[in-house]
mmCIF file of C-alpha atoms and ligand atoms in Angstrom:
data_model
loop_
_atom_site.group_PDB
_atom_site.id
_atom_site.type_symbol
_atom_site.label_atom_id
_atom_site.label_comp_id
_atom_site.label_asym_id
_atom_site.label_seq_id
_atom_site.Cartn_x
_atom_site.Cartn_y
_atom_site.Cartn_z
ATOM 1 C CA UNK T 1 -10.628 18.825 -23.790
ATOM 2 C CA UNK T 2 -11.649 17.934 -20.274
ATOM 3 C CA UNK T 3 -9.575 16.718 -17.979
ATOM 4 C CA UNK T 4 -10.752 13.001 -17.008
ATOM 5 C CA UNK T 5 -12.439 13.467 -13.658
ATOM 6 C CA UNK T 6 -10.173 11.000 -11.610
ATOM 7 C CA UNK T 7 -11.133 9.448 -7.755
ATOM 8 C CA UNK T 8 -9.571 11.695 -5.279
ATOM 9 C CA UNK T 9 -8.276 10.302 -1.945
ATOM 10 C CA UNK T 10 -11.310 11.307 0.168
ATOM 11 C CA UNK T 11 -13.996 10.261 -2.448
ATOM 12 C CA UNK T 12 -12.580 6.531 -2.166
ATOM 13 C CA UNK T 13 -12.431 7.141 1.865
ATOM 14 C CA UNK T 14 -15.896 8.150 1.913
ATOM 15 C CA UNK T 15 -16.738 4.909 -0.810
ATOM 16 C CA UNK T 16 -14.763 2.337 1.527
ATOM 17 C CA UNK T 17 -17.080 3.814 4.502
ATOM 18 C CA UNK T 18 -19.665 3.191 2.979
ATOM 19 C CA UNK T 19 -19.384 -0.217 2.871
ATOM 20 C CA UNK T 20 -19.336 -0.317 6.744
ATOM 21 C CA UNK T 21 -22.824 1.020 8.428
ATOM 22 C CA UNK T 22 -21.180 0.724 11.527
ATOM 23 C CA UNK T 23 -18.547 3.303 10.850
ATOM 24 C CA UNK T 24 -18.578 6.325 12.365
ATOM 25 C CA UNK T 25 -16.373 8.296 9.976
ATOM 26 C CA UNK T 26 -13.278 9.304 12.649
ATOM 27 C CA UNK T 27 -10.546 6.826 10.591
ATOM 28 C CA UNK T 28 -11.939 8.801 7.707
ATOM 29 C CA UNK T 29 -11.354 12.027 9.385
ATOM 30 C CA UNK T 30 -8.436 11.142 10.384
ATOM 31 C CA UNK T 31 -7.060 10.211 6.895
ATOM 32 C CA UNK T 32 -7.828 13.424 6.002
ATOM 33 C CA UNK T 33 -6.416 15.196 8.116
ATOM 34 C CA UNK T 34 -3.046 13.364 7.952
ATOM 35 C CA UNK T 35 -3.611 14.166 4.263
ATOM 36 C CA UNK T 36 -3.571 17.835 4.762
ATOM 37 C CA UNK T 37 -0.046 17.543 6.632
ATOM 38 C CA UNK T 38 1.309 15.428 3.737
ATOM 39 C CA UNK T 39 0.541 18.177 1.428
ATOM 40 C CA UNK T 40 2.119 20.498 3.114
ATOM 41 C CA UNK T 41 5.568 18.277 3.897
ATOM 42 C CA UNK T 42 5.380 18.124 0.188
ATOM 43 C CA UNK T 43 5.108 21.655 -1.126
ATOM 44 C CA UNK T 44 8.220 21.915 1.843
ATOM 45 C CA UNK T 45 10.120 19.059 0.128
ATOM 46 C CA UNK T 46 9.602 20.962 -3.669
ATOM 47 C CA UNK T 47 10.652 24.470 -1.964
ATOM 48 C CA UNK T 48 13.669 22.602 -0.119
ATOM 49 C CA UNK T 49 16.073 23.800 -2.099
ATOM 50 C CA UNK T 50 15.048 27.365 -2.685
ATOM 51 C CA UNK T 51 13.509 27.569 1.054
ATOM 52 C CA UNK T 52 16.617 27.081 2.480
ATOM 53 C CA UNK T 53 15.227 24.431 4.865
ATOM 54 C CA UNK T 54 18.083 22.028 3.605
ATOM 55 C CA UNK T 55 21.065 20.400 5.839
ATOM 56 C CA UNK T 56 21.435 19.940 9.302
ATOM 57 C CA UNK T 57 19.601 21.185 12.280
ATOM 58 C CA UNK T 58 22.080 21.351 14.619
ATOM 59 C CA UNK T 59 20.003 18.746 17.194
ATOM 60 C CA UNK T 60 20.833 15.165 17.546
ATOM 61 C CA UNK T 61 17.448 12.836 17.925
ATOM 62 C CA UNK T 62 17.498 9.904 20.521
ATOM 63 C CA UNK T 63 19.035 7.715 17.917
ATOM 64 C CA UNK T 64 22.426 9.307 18.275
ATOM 65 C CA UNK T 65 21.889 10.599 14.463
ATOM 66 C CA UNK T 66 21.981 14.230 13.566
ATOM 67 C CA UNK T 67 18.705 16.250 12.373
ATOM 68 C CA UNK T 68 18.220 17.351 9.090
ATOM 69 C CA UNK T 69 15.821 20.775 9.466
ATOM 70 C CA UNK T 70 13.466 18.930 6.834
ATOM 71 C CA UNK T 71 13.278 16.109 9.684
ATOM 72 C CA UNK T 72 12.301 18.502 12.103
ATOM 73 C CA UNK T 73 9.538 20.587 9.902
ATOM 74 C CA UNK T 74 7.887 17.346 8.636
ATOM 75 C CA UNK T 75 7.804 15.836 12.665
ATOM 76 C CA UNK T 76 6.348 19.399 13.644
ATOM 77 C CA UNK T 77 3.863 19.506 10.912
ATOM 78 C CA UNK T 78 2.495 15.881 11.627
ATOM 79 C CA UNK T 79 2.173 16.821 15.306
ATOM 80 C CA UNK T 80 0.967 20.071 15.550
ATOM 81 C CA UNK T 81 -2.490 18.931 12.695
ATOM 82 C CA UNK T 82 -2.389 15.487 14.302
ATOM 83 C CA UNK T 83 -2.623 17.308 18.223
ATOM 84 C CA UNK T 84 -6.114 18.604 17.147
ATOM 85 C CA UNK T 85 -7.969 16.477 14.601
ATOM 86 C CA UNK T 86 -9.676 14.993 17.549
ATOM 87 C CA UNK T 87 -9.436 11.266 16.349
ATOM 88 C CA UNK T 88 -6.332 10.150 18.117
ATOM 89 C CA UNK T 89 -5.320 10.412 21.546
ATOM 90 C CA UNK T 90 -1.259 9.443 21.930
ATOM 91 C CA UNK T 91 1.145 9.832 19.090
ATOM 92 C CA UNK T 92 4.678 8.838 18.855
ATOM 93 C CA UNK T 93 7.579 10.159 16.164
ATOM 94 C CA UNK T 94 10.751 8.474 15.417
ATOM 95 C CA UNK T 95 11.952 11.942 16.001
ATOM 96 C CA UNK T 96 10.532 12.574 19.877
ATOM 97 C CA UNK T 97 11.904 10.155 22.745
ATOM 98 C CA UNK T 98 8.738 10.321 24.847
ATOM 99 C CA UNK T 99 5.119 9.653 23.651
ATOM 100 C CA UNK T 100 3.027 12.834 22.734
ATOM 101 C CA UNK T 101 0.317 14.105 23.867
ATOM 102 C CA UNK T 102 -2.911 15.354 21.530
ATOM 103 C CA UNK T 103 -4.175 18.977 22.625
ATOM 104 C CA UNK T 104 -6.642 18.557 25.847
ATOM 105 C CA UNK T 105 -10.095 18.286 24.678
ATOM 106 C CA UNK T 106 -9.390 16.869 21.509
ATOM 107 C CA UNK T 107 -8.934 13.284 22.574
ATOM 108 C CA UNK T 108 -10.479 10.201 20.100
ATOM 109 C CA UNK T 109 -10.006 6.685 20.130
ATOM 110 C CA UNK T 110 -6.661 5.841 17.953
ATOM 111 C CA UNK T 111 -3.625 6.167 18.043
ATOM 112 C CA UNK T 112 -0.251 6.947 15.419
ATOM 113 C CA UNK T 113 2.978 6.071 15.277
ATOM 114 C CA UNK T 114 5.075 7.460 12.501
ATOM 115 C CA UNK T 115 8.709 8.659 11.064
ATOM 116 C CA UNK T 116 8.079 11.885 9.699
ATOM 117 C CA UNK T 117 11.013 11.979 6.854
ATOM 118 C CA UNK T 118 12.358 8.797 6.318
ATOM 119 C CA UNK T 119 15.248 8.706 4.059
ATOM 120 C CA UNK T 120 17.199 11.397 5.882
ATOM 121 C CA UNK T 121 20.429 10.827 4.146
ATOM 122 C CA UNK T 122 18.929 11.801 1.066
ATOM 123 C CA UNK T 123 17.369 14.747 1.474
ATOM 124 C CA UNK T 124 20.322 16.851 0.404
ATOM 125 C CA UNK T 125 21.214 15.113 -2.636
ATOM 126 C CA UNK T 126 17.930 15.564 -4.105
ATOM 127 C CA UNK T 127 16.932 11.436 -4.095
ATOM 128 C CA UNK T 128 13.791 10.407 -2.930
ATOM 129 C CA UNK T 129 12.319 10.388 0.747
ATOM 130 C CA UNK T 130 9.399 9.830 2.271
ATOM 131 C CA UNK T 131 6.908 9.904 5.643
ATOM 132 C CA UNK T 132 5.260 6.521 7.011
ATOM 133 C CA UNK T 133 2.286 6.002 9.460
ATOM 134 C CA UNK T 134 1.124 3.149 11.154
ATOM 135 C CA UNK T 135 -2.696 3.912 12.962
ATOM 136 C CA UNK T 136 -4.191 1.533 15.769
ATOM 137 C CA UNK T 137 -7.460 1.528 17.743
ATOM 138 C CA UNK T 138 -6.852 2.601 21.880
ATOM 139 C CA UNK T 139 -6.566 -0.577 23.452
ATOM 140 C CA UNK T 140 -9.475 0.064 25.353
ATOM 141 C CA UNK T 141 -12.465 1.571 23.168
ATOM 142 C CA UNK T 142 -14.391 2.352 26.267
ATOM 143 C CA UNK T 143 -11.260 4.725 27.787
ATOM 144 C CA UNK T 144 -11.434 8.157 27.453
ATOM 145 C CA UNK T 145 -8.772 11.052 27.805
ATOM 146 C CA UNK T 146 -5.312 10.917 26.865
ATOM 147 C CA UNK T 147 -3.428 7.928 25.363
ATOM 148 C CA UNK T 148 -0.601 6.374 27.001
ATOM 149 C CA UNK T 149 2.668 4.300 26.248
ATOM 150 C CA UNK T 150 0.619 1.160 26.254
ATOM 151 C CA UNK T 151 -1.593 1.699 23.691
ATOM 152 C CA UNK T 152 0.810 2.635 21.436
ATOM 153 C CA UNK T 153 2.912 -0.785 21.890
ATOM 154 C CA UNK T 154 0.552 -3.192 19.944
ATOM 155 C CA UNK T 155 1.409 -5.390 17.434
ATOM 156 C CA UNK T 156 1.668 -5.149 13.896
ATOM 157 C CA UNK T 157 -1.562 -7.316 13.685
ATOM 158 C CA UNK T 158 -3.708 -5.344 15.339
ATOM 159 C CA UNK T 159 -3.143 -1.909 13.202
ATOM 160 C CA UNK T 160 -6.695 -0.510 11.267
ATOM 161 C CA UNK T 161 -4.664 1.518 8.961
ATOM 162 C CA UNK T 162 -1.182 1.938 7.625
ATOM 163 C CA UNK T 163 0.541 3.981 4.790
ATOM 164 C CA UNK T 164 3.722 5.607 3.141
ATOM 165 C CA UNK T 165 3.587 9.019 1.422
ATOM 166 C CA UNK T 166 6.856 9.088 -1.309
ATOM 167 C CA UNK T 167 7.915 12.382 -2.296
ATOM 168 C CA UNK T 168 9.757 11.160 -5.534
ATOM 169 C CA UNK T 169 9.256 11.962 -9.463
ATOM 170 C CA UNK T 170 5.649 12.545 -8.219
ATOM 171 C CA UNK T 171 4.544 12.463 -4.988
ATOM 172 C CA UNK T 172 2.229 9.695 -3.918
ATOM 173 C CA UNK T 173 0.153 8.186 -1.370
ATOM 174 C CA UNK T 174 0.076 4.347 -0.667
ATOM 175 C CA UNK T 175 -2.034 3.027 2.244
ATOM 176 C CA UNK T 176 -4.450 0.292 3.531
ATOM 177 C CA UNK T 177 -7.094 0.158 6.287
ATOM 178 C CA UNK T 178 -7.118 -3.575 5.771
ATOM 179 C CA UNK T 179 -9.205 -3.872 2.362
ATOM 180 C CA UNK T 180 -6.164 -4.266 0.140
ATOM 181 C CA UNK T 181 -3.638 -1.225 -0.929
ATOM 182 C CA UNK T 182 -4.192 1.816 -2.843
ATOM 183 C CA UNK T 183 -2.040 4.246 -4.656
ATOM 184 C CA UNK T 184 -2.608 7.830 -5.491
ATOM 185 C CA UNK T 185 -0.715 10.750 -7.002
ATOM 186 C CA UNK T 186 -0.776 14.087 -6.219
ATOM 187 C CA UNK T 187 -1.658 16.272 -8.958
ATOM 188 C CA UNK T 188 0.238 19.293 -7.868
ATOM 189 C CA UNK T 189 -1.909 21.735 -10.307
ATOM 190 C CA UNK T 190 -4.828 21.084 -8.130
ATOM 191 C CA UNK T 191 -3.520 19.888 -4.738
ATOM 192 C CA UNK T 192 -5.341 16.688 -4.280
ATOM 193 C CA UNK T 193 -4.131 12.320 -4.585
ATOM 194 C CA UNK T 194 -6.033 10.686 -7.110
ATOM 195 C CA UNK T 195 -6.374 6.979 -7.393
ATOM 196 C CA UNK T 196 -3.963 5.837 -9.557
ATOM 197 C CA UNK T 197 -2.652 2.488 -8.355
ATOM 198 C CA UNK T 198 -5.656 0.570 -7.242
ATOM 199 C CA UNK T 199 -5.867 -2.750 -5.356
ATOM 200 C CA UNK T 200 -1.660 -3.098 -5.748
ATOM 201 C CA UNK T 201 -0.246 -7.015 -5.243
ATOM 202 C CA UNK T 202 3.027 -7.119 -5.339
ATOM 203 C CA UNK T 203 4.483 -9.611 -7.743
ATOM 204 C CA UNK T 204 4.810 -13.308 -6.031
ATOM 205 C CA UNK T 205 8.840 -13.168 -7.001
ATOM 206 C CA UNK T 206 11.094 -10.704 -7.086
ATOM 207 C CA UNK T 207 13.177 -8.936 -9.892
ATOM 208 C CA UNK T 208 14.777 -6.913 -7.140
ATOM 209 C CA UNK T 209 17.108 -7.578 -4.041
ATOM 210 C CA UNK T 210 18.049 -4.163 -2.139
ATOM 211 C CA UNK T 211 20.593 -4.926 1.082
ATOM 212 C CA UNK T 212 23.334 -2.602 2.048
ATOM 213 C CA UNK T 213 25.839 -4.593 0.505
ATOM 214 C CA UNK T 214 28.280 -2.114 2.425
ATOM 215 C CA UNK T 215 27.851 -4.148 5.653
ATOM 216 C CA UNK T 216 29.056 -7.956 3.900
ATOM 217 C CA UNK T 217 31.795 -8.352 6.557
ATOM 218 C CA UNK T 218 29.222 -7.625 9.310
ATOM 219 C CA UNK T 219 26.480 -10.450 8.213
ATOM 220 C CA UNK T 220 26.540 -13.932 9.351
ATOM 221 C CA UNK T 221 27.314 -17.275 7.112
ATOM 222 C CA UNK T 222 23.645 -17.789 6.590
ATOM 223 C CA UNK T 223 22.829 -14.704 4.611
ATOM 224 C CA UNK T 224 25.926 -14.603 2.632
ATOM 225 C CA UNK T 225 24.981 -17.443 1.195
ATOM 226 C CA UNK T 226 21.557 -16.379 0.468
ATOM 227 C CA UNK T 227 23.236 -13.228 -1.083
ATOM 228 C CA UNK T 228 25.579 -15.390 -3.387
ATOM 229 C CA UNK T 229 22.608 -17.657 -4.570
ATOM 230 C CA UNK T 230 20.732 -14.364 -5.556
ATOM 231 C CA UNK T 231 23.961 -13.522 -7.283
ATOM 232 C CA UNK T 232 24.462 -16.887 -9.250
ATOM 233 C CA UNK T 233 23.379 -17.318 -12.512
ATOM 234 C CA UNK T 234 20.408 -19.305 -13.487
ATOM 235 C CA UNK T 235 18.505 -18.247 -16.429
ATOM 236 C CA UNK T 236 15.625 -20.545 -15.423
ATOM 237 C CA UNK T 237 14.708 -19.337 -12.435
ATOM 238 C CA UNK T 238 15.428 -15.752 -13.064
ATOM 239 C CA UNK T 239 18.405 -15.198 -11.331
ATOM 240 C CA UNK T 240 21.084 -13.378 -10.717
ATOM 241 C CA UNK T 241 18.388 -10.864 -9.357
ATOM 242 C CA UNK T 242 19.214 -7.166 -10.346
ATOM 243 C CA UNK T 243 20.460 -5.112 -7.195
ATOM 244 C CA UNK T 244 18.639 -2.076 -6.373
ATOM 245 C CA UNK T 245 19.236 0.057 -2.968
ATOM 246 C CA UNK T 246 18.485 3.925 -2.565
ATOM 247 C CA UNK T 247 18.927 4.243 0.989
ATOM 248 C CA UNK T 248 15.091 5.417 1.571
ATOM 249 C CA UNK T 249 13.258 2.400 2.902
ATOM 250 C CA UNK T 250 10.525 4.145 1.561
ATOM 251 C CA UNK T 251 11.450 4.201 -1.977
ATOM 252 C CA UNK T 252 13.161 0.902 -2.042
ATOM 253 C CA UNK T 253 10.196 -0.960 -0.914
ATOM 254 C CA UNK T 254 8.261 1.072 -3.070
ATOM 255 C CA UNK T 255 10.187 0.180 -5.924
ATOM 256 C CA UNK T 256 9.900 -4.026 -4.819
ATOM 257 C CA UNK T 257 5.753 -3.459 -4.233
ATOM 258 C CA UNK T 258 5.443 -2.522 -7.391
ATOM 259 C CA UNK T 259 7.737 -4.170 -9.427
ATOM 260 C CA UNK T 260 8.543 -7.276 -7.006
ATOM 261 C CA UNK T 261 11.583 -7.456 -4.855
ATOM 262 C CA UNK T 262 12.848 -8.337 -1.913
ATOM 263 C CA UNK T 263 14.233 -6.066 1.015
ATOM 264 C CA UNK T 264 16.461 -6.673 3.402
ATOM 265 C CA UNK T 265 17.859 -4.863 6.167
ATOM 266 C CA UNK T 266 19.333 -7.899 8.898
ATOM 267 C CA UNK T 267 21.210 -7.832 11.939
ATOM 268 C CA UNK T 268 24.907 -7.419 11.786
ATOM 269 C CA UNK T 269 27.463 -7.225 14.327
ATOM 270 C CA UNK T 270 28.794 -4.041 12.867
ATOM 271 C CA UNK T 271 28.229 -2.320 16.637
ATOM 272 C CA UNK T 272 25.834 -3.255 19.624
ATOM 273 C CA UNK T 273 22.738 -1.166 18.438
ATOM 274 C CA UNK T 274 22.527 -3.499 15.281
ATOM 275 C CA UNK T 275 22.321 -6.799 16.871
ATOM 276 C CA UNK T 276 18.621 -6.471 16.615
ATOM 277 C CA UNK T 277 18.469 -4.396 13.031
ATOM 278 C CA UNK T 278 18.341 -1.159 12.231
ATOM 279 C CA UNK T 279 15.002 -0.512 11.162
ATOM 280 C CA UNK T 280 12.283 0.294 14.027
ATOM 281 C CA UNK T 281 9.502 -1.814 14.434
ATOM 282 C CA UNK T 282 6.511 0.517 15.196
ATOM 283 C CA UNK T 283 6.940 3.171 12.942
ATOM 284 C CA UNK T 284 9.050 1.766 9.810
ATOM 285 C CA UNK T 285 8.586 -2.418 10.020
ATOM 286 C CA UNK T 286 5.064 -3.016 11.420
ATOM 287 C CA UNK T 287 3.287 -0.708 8.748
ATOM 288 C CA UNK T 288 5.057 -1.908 6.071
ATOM 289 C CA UNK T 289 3.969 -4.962 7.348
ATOM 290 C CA UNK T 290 0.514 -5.063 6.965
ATOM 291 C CA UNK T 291 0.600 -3.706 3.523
ATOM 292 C CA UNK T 292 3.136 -6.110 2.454
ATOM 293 C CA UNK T 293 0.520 -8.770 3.911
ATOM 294 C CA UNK T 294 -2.335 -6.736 2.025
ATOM 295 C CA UNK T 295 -0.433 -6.957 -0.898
ATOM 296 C CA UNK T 296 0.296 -10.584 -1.099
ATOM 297 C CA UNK T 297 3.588 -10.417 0.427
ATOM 298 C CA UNK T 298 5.265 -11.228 3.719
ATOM 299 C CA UNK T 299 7.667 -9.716 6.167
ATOM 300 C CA UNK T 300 9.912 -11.271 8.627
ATOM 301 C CA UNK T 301 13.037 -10.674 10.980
ATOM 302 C CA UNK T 302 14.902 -13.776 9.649
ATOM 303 C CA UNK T 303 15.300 -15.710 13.198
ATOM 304 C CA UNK T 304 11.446 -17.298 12.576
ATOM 305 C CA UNK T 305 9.403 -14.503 13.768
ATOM 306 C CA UNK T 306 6.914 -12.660 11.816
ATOM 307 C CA UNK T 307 6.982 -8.981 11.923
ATOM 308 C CA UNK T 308 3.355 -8.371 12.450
ATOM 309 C CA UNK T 309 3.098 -10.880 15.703
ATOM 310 C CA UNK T 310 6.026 -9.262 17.243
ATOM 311 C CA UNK T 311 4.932 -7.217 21.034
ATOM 312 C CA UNK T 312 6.633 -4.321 20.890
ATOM 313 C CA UNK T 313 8.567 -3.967 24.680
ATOM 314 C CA UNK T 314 9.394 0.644 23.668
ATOM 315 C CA UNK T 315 8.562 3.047 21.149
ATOM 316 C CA UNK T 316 11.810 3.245 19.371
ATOM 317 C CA UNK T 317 12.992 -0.590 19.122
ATOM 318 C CA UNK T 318 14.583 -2.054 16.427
ATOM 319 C CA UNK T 319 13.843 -5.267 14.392
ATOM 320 C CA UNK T 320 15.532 -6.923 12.061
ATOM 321 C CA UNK T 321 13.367 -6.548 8.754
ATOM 322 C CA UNK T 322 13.126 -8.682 5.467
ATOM 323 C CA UNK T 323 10.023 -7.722 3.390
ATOM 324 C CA UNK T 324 8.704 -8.465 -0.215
ATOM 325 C CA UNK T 325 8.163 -11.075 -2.520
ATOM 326 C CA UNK T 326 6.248 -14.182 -0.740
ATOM 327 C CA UNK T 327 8.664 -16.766 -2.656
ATOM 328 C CA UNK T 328 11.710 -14.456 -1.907
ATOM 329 C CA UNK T 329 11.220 -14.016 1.666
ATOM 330 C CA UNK T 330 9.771 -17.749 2.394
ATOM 331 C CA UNK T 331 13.336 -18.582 0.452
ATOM 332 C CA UNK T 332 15.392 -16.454 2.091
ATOM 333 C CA UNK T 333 14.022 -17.750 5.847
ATOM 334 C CA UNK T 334 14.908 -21.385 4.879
ATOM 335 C CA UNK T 335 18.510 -20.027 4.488
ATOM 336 C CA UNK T 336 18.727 -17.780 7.684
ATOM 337 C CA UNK T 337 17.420 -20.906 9.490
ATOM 338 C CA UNK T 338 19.580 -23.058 7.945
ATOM 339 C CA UNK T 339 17.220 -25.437 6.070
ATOM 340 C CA UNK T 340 18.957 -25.155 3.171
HETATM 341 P P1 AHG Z 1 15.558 7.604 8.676
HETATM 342 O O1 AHG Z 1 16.004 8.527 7.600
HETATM 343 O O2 AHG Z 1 14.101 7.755 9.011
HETATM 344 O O3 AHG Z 1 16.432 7.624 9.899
HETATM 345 O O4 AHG Z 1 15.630 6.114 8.107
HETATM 346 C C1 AHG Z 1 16.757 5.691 7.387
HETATM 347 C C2 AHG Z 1 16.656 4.212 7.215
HETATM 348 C C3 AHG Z 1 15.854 3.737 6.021
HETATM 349 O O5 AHG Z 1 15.131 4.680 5.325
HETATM 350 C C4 AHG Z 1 16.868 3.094 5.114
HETATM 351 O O6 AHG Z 1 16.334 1.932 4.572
HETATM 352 C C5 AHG Z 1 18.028 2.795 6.011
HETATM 353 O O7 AHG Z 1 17.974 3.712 7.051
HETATM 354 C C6 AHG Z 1 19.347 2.916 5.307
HETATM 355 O O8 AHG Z 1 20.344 2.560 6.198
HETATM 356 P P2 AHG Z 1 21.869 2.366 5.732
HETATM 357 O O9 AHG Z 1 22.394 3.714 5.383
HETATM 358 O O10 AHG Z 1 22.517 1.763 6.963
HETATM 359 O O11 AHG Z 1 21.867 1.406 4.569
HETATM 360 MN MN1 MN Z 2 13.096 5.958 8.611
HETATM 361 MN MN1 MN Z 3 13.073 9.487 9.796
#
């Protein structure tokens, strides 16, 4: 029997261009080539075990936390295809404290944030992980030559494309470039995403609630009430809510997209660096972001801001970050601000 023939990844690129004369094809080619490197970070994350490429690198990143080597091979194999696809001209990793330069000569007119391997706690123990990219347009089209800091500190609004690759059960690719969100699995026997998921909204109210429950002493009045009224019983509207939290932001919001959920990673006072969150805004928050918004959803910090307005002042801050469900998330702001 044959097998049925299946959309790959770069036929629906090359449809969604179509719709747009105007296009010249370089987000396309840029897709693709960020593609090719999450391939390859997945055949590394199959092989981990066998590969020896698990556990620590011995290097500490600018976040004070320690490397895994599968952190390191996923940043390296992101930058070095990335340096020379000629679309982008500044990149920034959640590994690397200082912007990064594209190879001379191969500058274009975008720019990408990511975090190569998100999830790092889990890449030992064999649970899922994950990469995440977040694409915006040089602030001037017109300017040539390399990026700088500047055009990489733009708000969530503003991004053309953003997307999560999940290296779980299967692998798969999730993105949008702003025409709703697609999902596609990698069929490992032939080495290419094919559309599997189209046009994902996320459920309008969640099944799920995933917080690090771990950090209860550390929250403030507001949102242990929220938690509690998740908790309580009330067959009629649906709750309690079933907890779900894998530690992979990746995975967990994967997980609410597609099944509806609500996460939540606050402030706390548990030490200084988490009065504003955990969670970075330019490579983990703001892409998630824009899908969640392309998906029907919403995401917000919790002290009235939405994530996608926020101006990013560095590379590597932090925001608060509360993402899902519309009716989850506008229910859980009226609690965080008190109005109920
Ligand atoms: P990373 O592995 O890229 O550093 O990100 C880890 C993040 C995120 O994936 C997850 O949601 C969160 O850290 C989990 O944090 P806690 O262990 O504090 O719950
Ligand atoms: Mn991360
Ligand atoms: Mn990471």
């Amino acid at each position: 029997m044959n097998r049925p023939l299946g959309i790959t990844v770069s036929r629906h690129i090359l449809d969604s261009q179509r719709m747009h004369p105007e296009a010249t094809g370089e987000l396309s080619g840029l897709l693709s080539e960020l593609i090719v490197a999450a391939k390859t970070i997945s055949a590394e994350v199959n092989m981990a075990g066998l590969a020896d490429v698990l556990g620590q690198s011995g290097r500490t990143n600018i976040q004070g936390e320690s490397v895994q080597k599968l952190d390191d091979l996923a940043n390296n194999t992101i930058k070095r295809r990335m340096a020379r696809c000629g679309y982008i001209c500044v990149m920034t990793s959640e590994e690397e404290e200082d912007i990064i330069p594209v190879a001379e000569g191969y500058e274009g007119k975008y720019t990408l944030a990511f975090d190569p391997l998100d999830g790092s706690s889990n890449i030992d123990v064999n649970v899922s992980i994950g990469t995440i990219f977040s694409i915006h347009r040089r602030r001037s089209s017109l300017t040539t030559g390399q990026g700088t800091q500047g055009d990489l500190l733009q708000k969530g609004a503003t991004q053309v494309a953003a997307g999560y690759i999940i290296y779980g059960s299967s692998t798969m690719l999730v993105f949008s470039t702003g025409e709703g969100v697609h999902g596609f699995t990698l069929d490992p026997s032939v080495g290419e995403f094919f559309l599997s998921h189209p046009d994902i909204k996320i459920p309008p109210r969640a099944k799920y609630y995933s917080i690090n429950e771990g950090n209860t002493p550390y929250w403030d009045d507001n949102l242990r009430r929220y938690i509690d009224y998740v908790k309580a019983e009330d067959k009629a509207d649906g709750r309690p809510l079933s907890a779900r939290y894998i530690g992979t932001l990746v995975a967990d919001f994967h997980r609410n997209l597609i099944s509806g959920g609500i996460f939540l990673y606050p402030k706390d006072n548990k030490d200084a660096k988490k009065l504003s969150g955990k969670l970075r805004l330019l490579y983990e928050a703001s892409p998630f972001a824009f899908i969640i918004s392309q998906a029907g959803g919403r995401a917000i910090t919790g002290d009235g801001r939405n994530i996608l307005d926020i101006e990013p002042e560095s590379l590597h801050q932090r925001v608060p970050l509360i993402i899902g469900s519309k009716y989850d998330v506008d229910l859980v702001e009226d609690f965080l601000l008190g109005r109920r």
